[in-house]
Amino acid sequence: MNNTIQYAVDQDGIALLTIDLPGKPVNVLTPELMADLAELTQKAAADEAVKGMVLTSAKKAFIAGADIKDMVTAYDRGVTVREAAAFSRDLNRTLRAMETCGKPIATAINGLALGGGLEVCLACHYRVLAGDTGAVLGFPEVNFGLLPGAGGTQRAPRLIGFRNAATMVLQCRNQKPQQALEMGLVHELAPVDQVVERARRWVLEEGDPIAPWDKKGFKIPHGGLMSPGTAQTFMVGNALVAKNTRHNYPAPISAQSAMFEGCATSFDDGLKIESQYFGSLLAGPVA
């Protein structure tokens, strides 16, 4: 029995997965939710009657992020770097399995999606964002002494380029709907009461089940690692990080390293690099 996600397949063969954590005012990324997401996306992928999936939320926010209360106590509980890295690896495994399941997945983002909530959206093949709810998209992790540990440091630069990704990941700057659209973080905006229908339409009409970085000849937008703009982004980033943190906060440095090193290699190796950096942060005293 799946307690956190309602699952229904309509007459067109679209599986609608509606995230709705019982007894909570907002959806947060709990281990139970991730387990249900893994199970139901695999179920839909294996069902011949299902053409594709639409992921949405029954609450005002889409997913407000990870369960911070759980993470804050990690150091006090004596969580090791290896255990903390494994936590990130499990998240990455679930989202990567979803992304490569062979069926198109669109997400109807009906409210704010932060941190792990945004990372779930980025692992879907198409994103429709409600433009009329004041929803924002962002990565607050560095402010907590962590980094996005469910693929955020790998998908963001590959999707929106290094400069935009650095703004979001290192400076924790949230994006409003119009900014998110212009940046390429989402594919379209729609009124909140139409986001699910627009997502369904994409699955039925276009329905491309392959992420950009899994296509042959993929290039990082706005210049790759060797471009002058990227070098400048990281030099400015290093200077900013040093000035703002006086080298006392490892998170921005680790996040920048995860993005840079991860994008220099294959996508799957990049996820492993991210998990390592995340592990050392989560198990450390600063976070």
PDB file of C-alpha atoms in Angstrom:
ATOM      1  CA  MET A   1       0.000   0.000   0.000  1.00  0.00           C
ATOM      2  CA  ASN A   2       1.423   3.373  -1.018  1.00  0.00           C
ATOM      3  CA  ASN A   3       0.594   5.978   1.605  1.00  0.00           C
ATOM      4  CA  THR A   4       2.326   9.001   0.099  1.00  0.00           C
ATOM      5  CA  ILE A   5       1.312   8.884  -3.589  1.00  0.00           C
ATOM      6  CA  GLN A   6      -2.103   8.331  -5.176  1.00  0.00           C
ATOM      7  CA  TYR A   7      -1.822   6.325  -8.394  1.00  0.00           C
ATOM      8  CA  ALA A   8      -4.372   6.247 -11.213  1.00  0.00           C
ATOM      9  CA  VAL A   9      -4.207   5.350 -14.913  1.00  0.00           C
ATOM     10  CA  ASP A  10      -6.680   7.169 -17.194  1.00  0.00           C
ATOM     11  CA  GLN A  11      -8.325   6.035 -20.445  1.00  0.00           C
ATOM     12  CA  ASP A  12      -5.478   7.531 -22.502  1.00  0.00           C
ATOM     13  CA  GLY A  13      -2.905   5.406 -20.710  1.00  0.00           C
ATOM     14  CA  ILE A  14      -1.447   8.230 -18.629  1.00  0.00           C
ATOM     15  CA  ALA A  15      -0.488   7.241 -15.092  1.00  0.00           C
ATOM     16  CA  LEU A  16      -1.118  10.158 -12.731  1.00  0.00           C
ATOM     17  CA  LEU A  17       1.031  10.085  -9.589  1.00  0.00           C
ATOM     18  CA  THR A  18      -0.246  12.585  -7.023  1.00  0.00           C
ATOM     19  CA  ILE A  19       2.054  13.206  -4.074  1.00  0.00           C
ATOM     20  CA  ASP A  20       0.115  13.674  -0.841  1.00  0.00           C
ATOM     21  CA  LEU A  21       1.852  12.976   2.471  1.00  0.00           C
ATOM     22  CA  PRO A  22      -0.769  12.060   5.060  1.00  0.00           C
ATOM     23  CA  GLY A  23      -1.042  14.300   8.107  1.00  0.00           C
ATOM     24  CA  LYS A  24       1.464  16.895   6.851  1.00  0.00           C
ATOM     25  CA  PRO A  25       0.622  20.431   5.690  1.00  0.00           C
ATOM     26  CA  VAL A  26       3.305  20.240   2.981  1.00  0.00           C
ATOM     27  CA  ASN A  27       5.001  17.430   1.103  1.00  0.00           C
ATOM     28  CA  VAL A  28       8.588  16.772   2.160  1.00  0.00           C
ATOM     29  CA  LEU A  29      10.988  14.221   0.726  1.00  0.00           C
ATOM     30  CA  THR A  30      10.726  11.394   3.255  1.00  0.00           C
ATOM     31  CA  PRO A  31      12.293   7.943   2.783  1.00  0.00           C
ATOM     32  CA  GLU A  32       8.746   6.568   2.489  1.00  0.00           C
ATOM     33  CA  LEU A  33       7.911   8.996  -0.330  1.00  0.00           C
ATOM     34  CA  MET A  34      11.095   8.058  -2.209  1.00  0.00           C
ATOM     35  CA  ALA A  35      10.296   4.343  -1.802  1.00  0.00           C
ATOM     36  CA  ASP A  36       6.755   4.888  -3.118  1.00  0.00           C
ATOM     37  CA  LEU A  37       8.075   6.965  -6.021  1.00  0.00           C
ATOM     38  CA  ALA A  38      10.546   4.224  -6.961  1.00  0.00           C
ATOM     39  CA  GLU A  39       7.898   1.502  -6.739  1.00  0.00           C
ATOM     40  CA  LEU A  40       5.160   3.338  -8.656  1.00  0.00           C
ATOM     41  CA  THR A  41       7.357   4.640 -11.480  1.00  0.00           C
ATOM     42  CA  GLN A  42       8.641   1.083 -11.983  1.00  0.00           C
ATOM     43  CA  LYS A  43       5.061  -0.219 -11.912  1.00  0.00           C
ATOM     44  CA  ALA A  44       4.008   2.296 -14.589  1.00  0.00           C
ATOM     45  CA  ALA A  45       7.101   1.586 -16.683  1.00  0.00           C
ATOM     46  CA  ALA A  46       6.323  -2.158 -16.634  1.00  0.00           C
ATOM     47  CA  ASP A  47       2.621  -1.740 -17.460  1.00  0.00           C
ATOM     48  CA  GLU A  48       1.997  -2.078 -21.208  1.00  0.00           C
ATOM     49  CA  ALA A  49      -1.221  -0.074 -20.894  1.00  0.00           C
ATOM     50  CA  VAL A  50       0.731   2.974 -19.634  1.00  0.00           C
ATOM     51  CA  LYS A  51       2.102   5.378 -22.264  1.00  0.00           C
ATOM     52  CA  GLY A  52       3.718   7.771 -19.806  1.00  0.00           C
ATOM     53  CA  MET A  53       3.410   9.445 -16.413  1.00  0.00           C
ATOM     54  CA  VAL A  54       2.442  12.779 -14.921  1.00  0.00           C
ATOM     55  CA  LEU A  55       3.745  13.663 -11.469  1.00  0.00           C
ATOM     56  CA  THR A  56       1.956  16.303  -9.385  1.00  0.00           C
ATOM     57  CA  SER A  57       0.992  17.226  -5.817  1.00  0.00           C
ATOM     58  CA  ALA A  58      -2.310  17.309  -3.974  1.00  0.00           C
ATOM     59  CA  LYS A  59      -1.067  20.076  -1.660  1.00  0.00           C
ATOM     60  CA  LYS A  60      -0.457  23.783  -2.289  1.00  0.00           C
ATOM     61  CA  ALA A  61       3.300  23.243  -2.555  1.00  0.00           C
ATOM     62  CA  PHE A  62       4.780  20.594  -4.829  1.00  0.00           C
ATOM     63  CA  ILE A  63       7.560  19.372  -2.506  1.00  0.00           C
ATOM     64  CA  ALA A  64       9.073  21.780   0.000  1.00  0.00           C
ATOM     65  CA  GLY A  65      12.385  19.916   0.136  1.00  0.00           C
ATOM     66  CA  ALA A  66      13.967  17.184   2.216  1.00  0.00           C
ATOM     67  CA  ASP A  67      13.100  16.458   5.808  1.00  0.00           C
ATOM     68  CA  ILE A  68      15.557  18.979   7.281  1.00  0.00           C
ATOM     69  CA  LYS A  69      14.840  17.946  10.892  1.00  0.00           C
ATOM     70  CA  ASP A  70      16.123  14.502  10.059  1.00  0.00           C
ATOM     71  CA  MET A  71      19.284  15.843   8.437  1.00  0.00           C
ATOM     72  CA  VAL A  72      20.196  18.406  11.069  1.00  0.00           C
ATOM     73  CA  THR A  73      20.695  15.689  13.682  1.00  0.00           C
ATOM     74  CA  ALA A  74      22.903  13.488  11.451  1.00  0.00           C
ATOM     75  CA  TYR A  75      26.200  14.640  12.985  1.00  0.00           C
ATOM     76  CA  ASP A  76      24.879  14.237  16.545  1.00  0.00           C
ATOM     77  CA  ARG A  77      23.677  10.729  15.702  1.00  0.00           C
ATOM     78  CA  GLY A  78      27.173   9.859  14.544  1.00  0.00           C
ATOM     79  CA  VAL A  79      26.264   9.287  10.892  1.00  0.00           C
ATOM     80  CA  THR A  80      29.448   8.368   8.996  1.00  0.00           C
ATOM     81  CA  VAL A  81      30.554   9.874   5.691  1.00  0.00           C
ATOM     82  CA  ARG A  82      29.897   6.513   4.056  1.00  0.00           C
ATOM     83  CA  GLU A  83      26.340   6.303   5.436  1.00  0.00           C
ATOM     84  CA  ALA A  84      25.628   9.913   4.461  1.00  0.00           C
ATOM     85  CA  ALA A  85      26.965   9.344   0.926  1.00  0.00           C
ATOM     86  CA  ALA A  86      24.812   6.202   0.665  1.00  0.00           C
ATOM     87  CA  PHE A  87      21.736   8.288   1.526  1.00  0.00           C
ATOM     88  CA  SER A  88      22.476  10.554  -1.456  1.00  0.00           C
ATOM     89  CA  ARG A  89      23.305   7.570  -3.667  1.00  0.00           C
ATOM     90  CA  ASP A  90      19.917   5.981  -2.902  1.00  0.00           C
ATOM     91  CA  LEU A  91      18.100   9.196  -3.857  1.00  0.00           C
ATOM     92  CA  ASN A  92      20.122   9.368  -7.056  1.00  0.00           C
ATOM     93  CA  ARG A  93      19.432   5.728  -7.877  1.00  0.00           C
ATOM     94  CA  THR A  94      15.661   6.244  -7.537  1.00  0.00           C
ATOM     95  CA  LEU A  95      15.588   9.404  -9.663  1.00  0.00           C
ATOM     96  CA  ARG A  96      17.961   7.978 -12.270  1.00  0.00           C
ATOM     97  CA  ALA A  97      15.830   4.831 -12.593  1.00  0.00           C
ATOM     98  CA  MET A  98      12.817   7.069 -13.114  1.00  0.00           C
ATOM     99  CA  GLU A  99      14.625   9.199 -15.709  1.00  0.00           C
ATOM    100  CA  THR A 100      15.817   6.161 -17.694  1.00  0.00           C
ATOM    101  CA  CYS A 101      12.678   3.997 -17.327  1.00  0.00           C
ATOM    102  CA  GLY A 102      11.920   4.252 -21.050  1.00  0.00           C
ATOM    103  CA  LYS A 103       8.597   6.083 -20.679  1.00  0.00           C
ATOM    104  CA  PRO A 104       8.073   9.848 -20.757  1.00  0.00           C
ATOM    105  CA  ILE A 105       7.454  11.547 -17.411  1.00  0.00           C
ATOM    106  CA  ALA A 106       6.108  15.089 -17.174  1.00  0.00           C
ATOM    107  CA  THR A 107       5.731  16.966 -13.921  1.00  0.00           C
ATOM    108  CA  ALA A 108       2.920  19.419 -13.205  1.00  0.00           C
ATOM    109  CA  ILE A 109       4.538  21.725 -10.636  1.00  0.00           C
ATOM    110  CA  ASN A 110       1.532  23.288  -8.946  1.00  0.00           C
ATOM    111  CA  GLY A 111       3.427  25.141  -6.187  1.00  0.00           C
ATOM    112  CA  LEU A 112       6.869  25.764  -4.822  1.00  0.00           C
ATOM    113  CA  ALA A 113       9.538  23.094  -5.351  1.00  0.00           C
ATOM    114  CA  LEU A 114      12.686  23.487  -3.284  1.00  0.00           C
ATOM    115  CA  GLY A 115      15.796  21.379  -2.776  1.00  0.00           C
ATOM    116  CA  GLY A 116      14.990  17.697  -3.187  1.00  0.00           C
ATOM    117  CA  GLY A 117      11.554  18.681  -4.489  1.00  0.00           C
ATOM    118  CA  LEU A 118      13.146  20.530  -7.394  1.00  0.00           C
ATOM    119  CA  GLU A 119      15.559  17.629  -7.934  1.00  0.00           C
ATOM    120  CA  VAL A 120      12.568  15.301  -8.428  1.00  0.00           C
ATOM    121  CA  CYS A 121      11.232  17.732 -11.067  1.00  0.00           C
ATOM    122  CA  LEU A 122      14.579  17.880 -12.873  1.00  0.00           C
ATOM    123  CA  ALA A 123      14.606  14.074 -13.183  1.00  0.00           C
ATOM    124  CA  CYS A 124      11.333  14.265 -15.148  1.00  0.00           C
ATOM    125  CA  HIS A 125      11.511  14.771 -18.903  1.00  0.00           C
ATOM    126  CA  TYR A 126       9.176  17.767 -19.067  1.00  0.00           C
ATOM    127  CA  ARG A 127       8.207  20.448 -16.547  1.00  0.00           C
ATOM    128  CA  VAL A 128       5.056  22.584 -16.499  1.00  0.00           C
ATOM    129  CA  LEU A 129       5.044  25.213 -13.736  1.00  0.00           C
ATOM    130  CA  ALA A 130       2.026  27.071 -12.361  1.00  0.00           C
ATOM    131  CA  GLY A 131       2.645  30.707 -13.202  1.00  0.00           C
ATOM    132  CA  ASP A 132      -0.104  32.111 -11.000  1.00  0.00           C
ATOM    133  CA  THR A 133       0.564  30.719  -7.508  1.00  0.00           C
ATOM    134  CA  GLY A 134       3.685  32.681  -6.559  1.00  0.00           C
ATOM    135  CA  ALA A 135       5.586  29.388  -6.721  1.00  0.00           C
ATOM    136  CA  VAL A 136       9.386  29.567  -6.696  1.00  0.00           C
ATOM    137  CA  LEU A 137      12.008  26.976  -7.580  1.00  0.00           C
ATOM    138  CA  GLY A 138      15.304  26.833  -5.728  1.00  0.00           C
ATOM    139  CA  PHE A 139      18.121  25.012  -3.976  1.00  0.00           C
ATOM    140  CA  PRO A 140      18.443  26.214  -0.349  1.00  0.00           C
ATOM    141  CA  GLU A 141      20.899  23.449   0.647  1.00  0.00           C
ATOM    142  CA  VAL A 142      24.119  25.480   0.771  1.00  0.00           C
ATOM    143  CA  ASN A 143      22.458  27.745   3.364  1.00  0.00           C
ATOM    144  CA  PHE A 144      22.102  24.657   5.586  1.00  0.00           C
ATOM    145  CA  GLY A 145      25.718  23.649   5.061  1.00  0.00           C
ATOM    146  CA  LEU A 146      24.784  20.966   2.514  1.00  0.00           C
ATOM    147  CA  LEU A 147      24.562  20.679  -1.265  1.00  0.00           C
ATOM    148  CA  PRO A 148      21.802  19.333  -3.537  1.00  0.00           C
ATOM    149  CA  GLY A 149      22.368  15.587  -3.097  1.00  0.00           C
ATOM    150  CA  ALA A 150      19.751  14.099  -5.442  1.00  0.00           C
ATOM    151  CA  GLY A 151      21.299  15.083  -8.756  1.00  0.00           C
ATOM    152  CA  GLY A 152      20.902  18.846  -8.468  1.00  0.00           C
ATOM    153  CA  THR A 153      24.587  19.662  -8.957  1.00  0.00           C
ATOM    154  CA  GLN A 154      24.597  17.542 -12.127  1.00  0.00           C
ATOM    155  CA  ARG A 155      21.254  18.261 -13.777  1.00  0.00           C
ATOM    156  CA  ALA A 156      21.176  22.021 -13.121  1.00  0.00           C
ATOM    157  CA  PRO A 157      24.370  22.970 -15.024  1.00  0.00           C
ATOM    158  CA  ARG A 158      23.539  20.519 -17.827  1.00  0.00           C
ATOM    159  CA  LEU A 159      20.105  22.069 -18.144  1.00  0.00           C
ATOM    160  CA  ILE A 160      20.631  25.800 -17.620  1.00  0.00           C
ATOM    161  CA  GLY A 161      24.405  26.278 -17.946  1.00  0.00           C
ATOM    162  CA  PHE A 162      27.039  26.912 -15.296  1.00  0.00           C
ATOM    163  CA  ARG A 163      26.364  30.565 -14.577  1.00  0.00           C
ATOM    164  CA  ASN A 164      22.655  30.056 -13.924  1.00  0.00           C
ATOM    165  CA  ALA A 165      23.339  26.886 -11.947  1.00  0.00           C
ATOM    166  CA  ALA A 166      25.938  28.697  -9.816  1.00  0.00           C
ATOM    167  CA  THR A 167      23.383  31.426  -9.024  1.00  0.00           C
ATOM    168  CA  MET A 168      20.894  28.824  -7.880  1.00  0.00           C
ATOM    169  CA  VAL A 169      23.143  26.299  -6.149  1.00  0.00           C
ATOM    170  CA  LEU A 170      25.932  28.451  -4.674  1.00  0.00           C
ATOM    171  CA  GLN A 171      23.965  31.623  -3.954  1.00  0.00           C
ATOM    172  CA  CYS A 172      20.685  29.805  -3.184  1.00  0.00           C
ATOM    173  CA  ARG A 173      18.747  32.257  -5.322  1.00  0.00           C
ATOM    174  CA  ASN A 174      15.148  31.171  -5.928  1.00  0.00           C
ATOM    175  CA  GLN A 175      13.645  31.553  -9.388  1.00  0.00           C
ATOM    176  CA  LYS A 176      10.152  32.911 -10.017  1.00  0.00           C
ATOM    177  CA  PRO A 177       8.094  31.285 -12.794  1.00  0.00           C
ATOM    178  CA  GLN A 178       9.037  33.707 -15.585  1.00  0.00           C
ATOM    179  CA  GLN A 179      12.742  33.513 -14.673  1.00  0.00           C
ATOM    180  CA  ALA A 180      12.545  29.721 -14.516  1.00  0.00           C
ATOM    181  CA  LEU A 181      11.029  29.624 -17.999  1.00  0.00           C
ATOM    182  CA  GLU A 182      13.581  32.019 -19.522  1.00  0.00           C
ATOM    183  CA  MET A 183      16.421  30.108 -17.904  1.00  0.00           C
ATOM    184  CA  GLY A 184      15.196  26.790 -19.308  1.00  0.00           C
ATOM    185  CA  LEU A 185      14.517  25.299 -15.891  1.00  0.00           C
ATOM    186  CA  VAL A 186      10.918  24.588 -16.948  1.00  0.00           C
ATOM    187  CA  HIS A 187       9.411  24.085 -20.402  1.00  0.00           C
ATOM    188  CA  GLU A 188       6.154  25.992 -20.017  1.00  0.00           C
ATOM    189  CA  LEU A 189       4.019  28.011 -17.622  1.00  0.00           C
ATOM    190  CA  ALA A 190       0.286  27.481 -17.193  1.00  0.00           C
ATOM    191  CA  PRO A 191      -2.457  28.505 -14.766  1.00  0.00           C
ATOM    192  CA  VAL A 192      -2.455  26.160 -11.775  1.00  0.00           C
ATOM    193  CA  ASP A 193      -5.751  24.547 -12.787  1.00  0.00           C
ATOM    194  CA  GLN A 194      -4.256  23.596 -16.177  1.00  0.00           C
ATOM    195  CA  VAL A 195      -0.795  22.288 -15.266  1.00  0.00           C
ATOM    196  CA  VAL A 196      -1.830  18.620 -15.121  1.00  0.00           C
ATOM    197  CA  GLU A 197      -3.677  18.830 -18.446  1.00  0.00           C
ATOM    198  CA  ARG A 198      -0.676  20.515 -20.146  1.00  0.00           C
ATOM    199  CA  ALA A 199       1.656  17.858 -18.747  1.00  0.00           C
ATOM    200  CA  ARG A 200      -0.699  15.114 -19.989  1.00  0.00           C
ATOM    201  CA  ARG A 201      -0.839  16.708 -23.430  1.00  0.00           C
ATOM    202  CA  TRP A 202       2.955  16.719 -23.713  1.00  0.00           C
ATOM    203  CA  VAL A 203       3.146  13.029 -22.762  1.00  0.00           C
ATOM    204  CA  LEU A 204       0.508  12.128 -25.363  1.00  0.00           C
ATOM    205  CA  GLU A 205       1.767  14.352 -28.199  1.00  0.00           C
ATOM    206  CA  GLU A 206       5.546  14.568 -27.763  1.00  0.00           C
ATOM    207  CA  GLY A 207       6.490  12.215 -24.965  1.00  0.00           C
ATOM    208  CA  ASP A 208      10.266  12.029 -25.357  1.00  0.00           C
ATOM    209  CA  PRO A 209      11.553   9.641 -22.637  1.00  0.00           C
ATOM    210  CA  ILE A 210      15.250  10.535 -22.981  1.00  0.00           C
ATOM    211  CA  ALA A 211      16.879  13.284 -20.930  1.00  0.00           C
ATOM    212  CA  PRO A 212      19.048  15.782 -22.879  1.00  0.00           C
ATOM    213  CA  TRP A 213      22.273  14.509 -21.242  1.00  0.00           C
ATOM    214  CA  ASP A 214      21.518  10.953 -22.344  1.00  0.00           C
ATOM    215  CA  LYS A 215      21.390  11.937 -26.012  1.00  0.00           C
ATOM    216  CA  LYS A 216      24.335  11.571 -28.342  1.00  0.00           C
ATOM    217  CA  GLY A 217      26.290  14.771 -28.893  1.00  0.00           C
ATOM    218  CA  PHE A 218      24.881  16.518 -25.803  1.00  0.00           C
ATOM    219  CA  LYS A 219      26.583  19.814 -24.945  1.00  0.00           C
ATOM    220  CA  ILE A 220      26.200  21.913 -21.811  1.00  0.00           C
ATOM    221  CA  PRO A 221      24.280  25.101 -22.726  1.00  0.00           C
ATOM    222  CA  HIS A 222      26.017  28.528 -22.768  1.00  0.00           C
ATOM    223  CA  GLY A 223      29.481  26.979 -23.032  1.00  0.00           C
ATOM    224  CA  GLY A 224      30.967  23.865 -21.472  1.00  0.00           C
ATOM    225  CA  LEU A 225      33.688  23.468 -18.873  1.00  0.00           C
ATOM    226  CA  MET A 226      36.422  24.896 -21.085  1.00  0.00           C
ATOM    227  CA  SER A 227      34.570  28.042 -22.138  1.00  0.00           C
ATOM    228  CA  PRO A 228      35.820  31.437 -20.861  1.00  0.00           C
ATOM    229  CA  GLY A 229      32.388  32.173 -19.373  1.00  0.00           C
ATOM    230  CA  THR A 230      32.479  29.015 -17.276  1.00  0.00           C
ATOM    231  CA  ALA A 231      36.025  29.680 -16.087  1.00  0.00           C
ATOM    232  CA  GLN A 232      34.935  33.175 -15.088  1.00  0.00           C
ATOM    233  CA  THR A 233      31.856  31.837 -13.276  1.00  0.00           C
ATOM    234  CA  PHE A 234      34.030  29.560 -11.172  1.00  0.00           C
ATOM    235  CA  MET A 235      36.724  32.171 -10.541  1.00  0.00           C
ATOM    236  CA  VAL A 236      34.124  34.695  -9.411  1.00  0.00           C
ATOM    237  CA  GLY A 237      32.468  31.889  -7.465  1.00  0.00           C
ATOM    238  CA  ASN A 238      35.700  31.026  -5.678  1.00  0.00           C
ATOM    239  CA  ALA A 239      36.327  34.665  -4.794  1.00  0.00           C
ATOM    240  CA  LEU A 240      32.748  35.153  -3.571  1.00  0.00           C
ATOM    241  CA  VAL A 241      32.829  31.936  -1.566  1.00  0.00           C
ATOM    242  CA  ALA A 242      36.140  32.891   0.048  1.00  0.00           C
ATOM    243  CA  LYS A 243      34.915  36.388   0.866  1.00  0.00           C
ATOM    244  CA  ASN A 244      31.539  35.291   2.237  1.00  0.00           C
ATOM    245  CA  THR A 245      32.728  32.282   4.184  1.00  0.00           C
ATOM    246  CA  ARG A 246      36.362  33.083   4.997  1.00  0.00           C
ATOM    247  CA  HIS A 247      36.888  29.406   4.111  1.00  0.00           C
ATOM    248  CA  ASN A 248      34.976  28.353   7.236  1.00  0.00           C
ATOM    249  CA  TYR A 249      32.015  26.884   5.391  1.00  0.00           C
ATOM    250  CA  PRO A 250      32.759  23.816   3.282  1.00  0.00           C
ATOM    251  CA  ALA A 251      29.354  23.645   1.545  1.00  0.00           C
ATOM    252  CA  PRO A 252      29.755  26.251  -1.234  1.00  0.00           C
ATOM    253  CA  ILE A 253      33.233  24.958  -2.088  1.00  0.00           C
ATOM    254  CA  SER A 254      32.011  21.358  -2.151  1.00  0.00           C
ATOM    255  CA  ALA A 255      28.951  22.289  -4.235  1.00  0.00           C
ATOM    256  CA  GLN A 256      31.107  24.114  -6.753  1.00  0.00           C
ATOM    257  CA  SER A 257      33.553  21.187  -6.897  1.00  0.00           C
ATOM    258  CA  ALA A 258      30.714  18.694  -7.397  1.00  0.00           C
ATOM    259  CA  MET A 259      29.346  20.732 -10.298  1.00  0.00           C
ATOM    260  CA  PHE A 260      32.720  21.264 -11.945  1.00  0.00           C
ATOM    261  CA  GLU A 261      34.165  17.778 -11.464  1.00  0.00           C
ATOM    262  CA  GLY A 262      30.857  16.053 -12.163  1.00  0.00           C
ATOM    263  CA  CYS A 263      30.323  17.856 -15.454  1.00  0.00           C
ATOM    264  CA  ALA A 264      33.838  16.940 -16.586  1.00  0.00           C
ATOM    265  CA  THR A 265      32.802  13.284 -16.637  1.00  0.00           C
ATOM    266  CA  SER A 266      29.806  11.149 -17.565  1.00  0.00           C
ATOM    267  CA  PHE A 267      26.427  11.886 -15.997  1.00  0.00           C
ATOM    268  CA  ASP A 268      26.381   8.735 -13.873  1.00  0.00           C
ATOM    269  CA  ASP A 269      29.932   9.309 -12.635  1.00  0.00           C
ATOM    270  CA  GLY A 270      28.925  12.889 -11.859  1.00  0.00           C
ATOM    271  CA  LEU A 271      26.174  11.588  -9.567  1.00  0.00           C
ATOM    272  CA  LYS A 272      28.750   9.485  -7.679  1.00  0.00           C
ATOM    273  CA  ILE A 273      30.969  12.540  -7.224  1.00  0.00           C
ATOM    274  CA  GLU A 274      28.000  14.533  -5.914  1.00  0.00           C
ATOM    275  CA  SER A 275      27.132  11.801  -3.394  1.00  0.00           C
ATOM    276  CA  GLN A 276      30.702  11.766  -2.060  1.00  0.00           C
ATOM    277  CA  TYR A 277      30.728  15.518  -1.481  1.00  0.00           C
ATOM    278  CA  PHE A 278      27.236  15.396   0.023  1.00  0.00           C
ATOM    279  CA  GLY A 279      28.316  12.612   2.386  1.00  0.00           C
ATOM    280  CA  SER A 280      31.259  14.536   3.779  1.00  0.00           C
ATOM    281  CA  LEU A 281      29.036  17.583   4.367  1.00  0.00           C
ATOM    282  CA  LEU A 282      26.113  15.748   5.986  1.00  0.00           C
ATOM    283  CA  ALA A 283      28.415  13.797   8.313  1.00  0.00           C
ATOM    284  CA  GLY A 284      30.397  16.934   9.204  1.00  0.00           C
ATOM    285  CA  PRO A 285      29.828  19.328  12.114  1.00  0.00           C
ATOM    286  CA  VAL A 286      29.022  22.474  10.082  1.00  0.00           C
ATOM    287  CA  ALA A 287      25.730  21.283   8.597  1.00  0.00           C
TER     288      ALA A 287
END
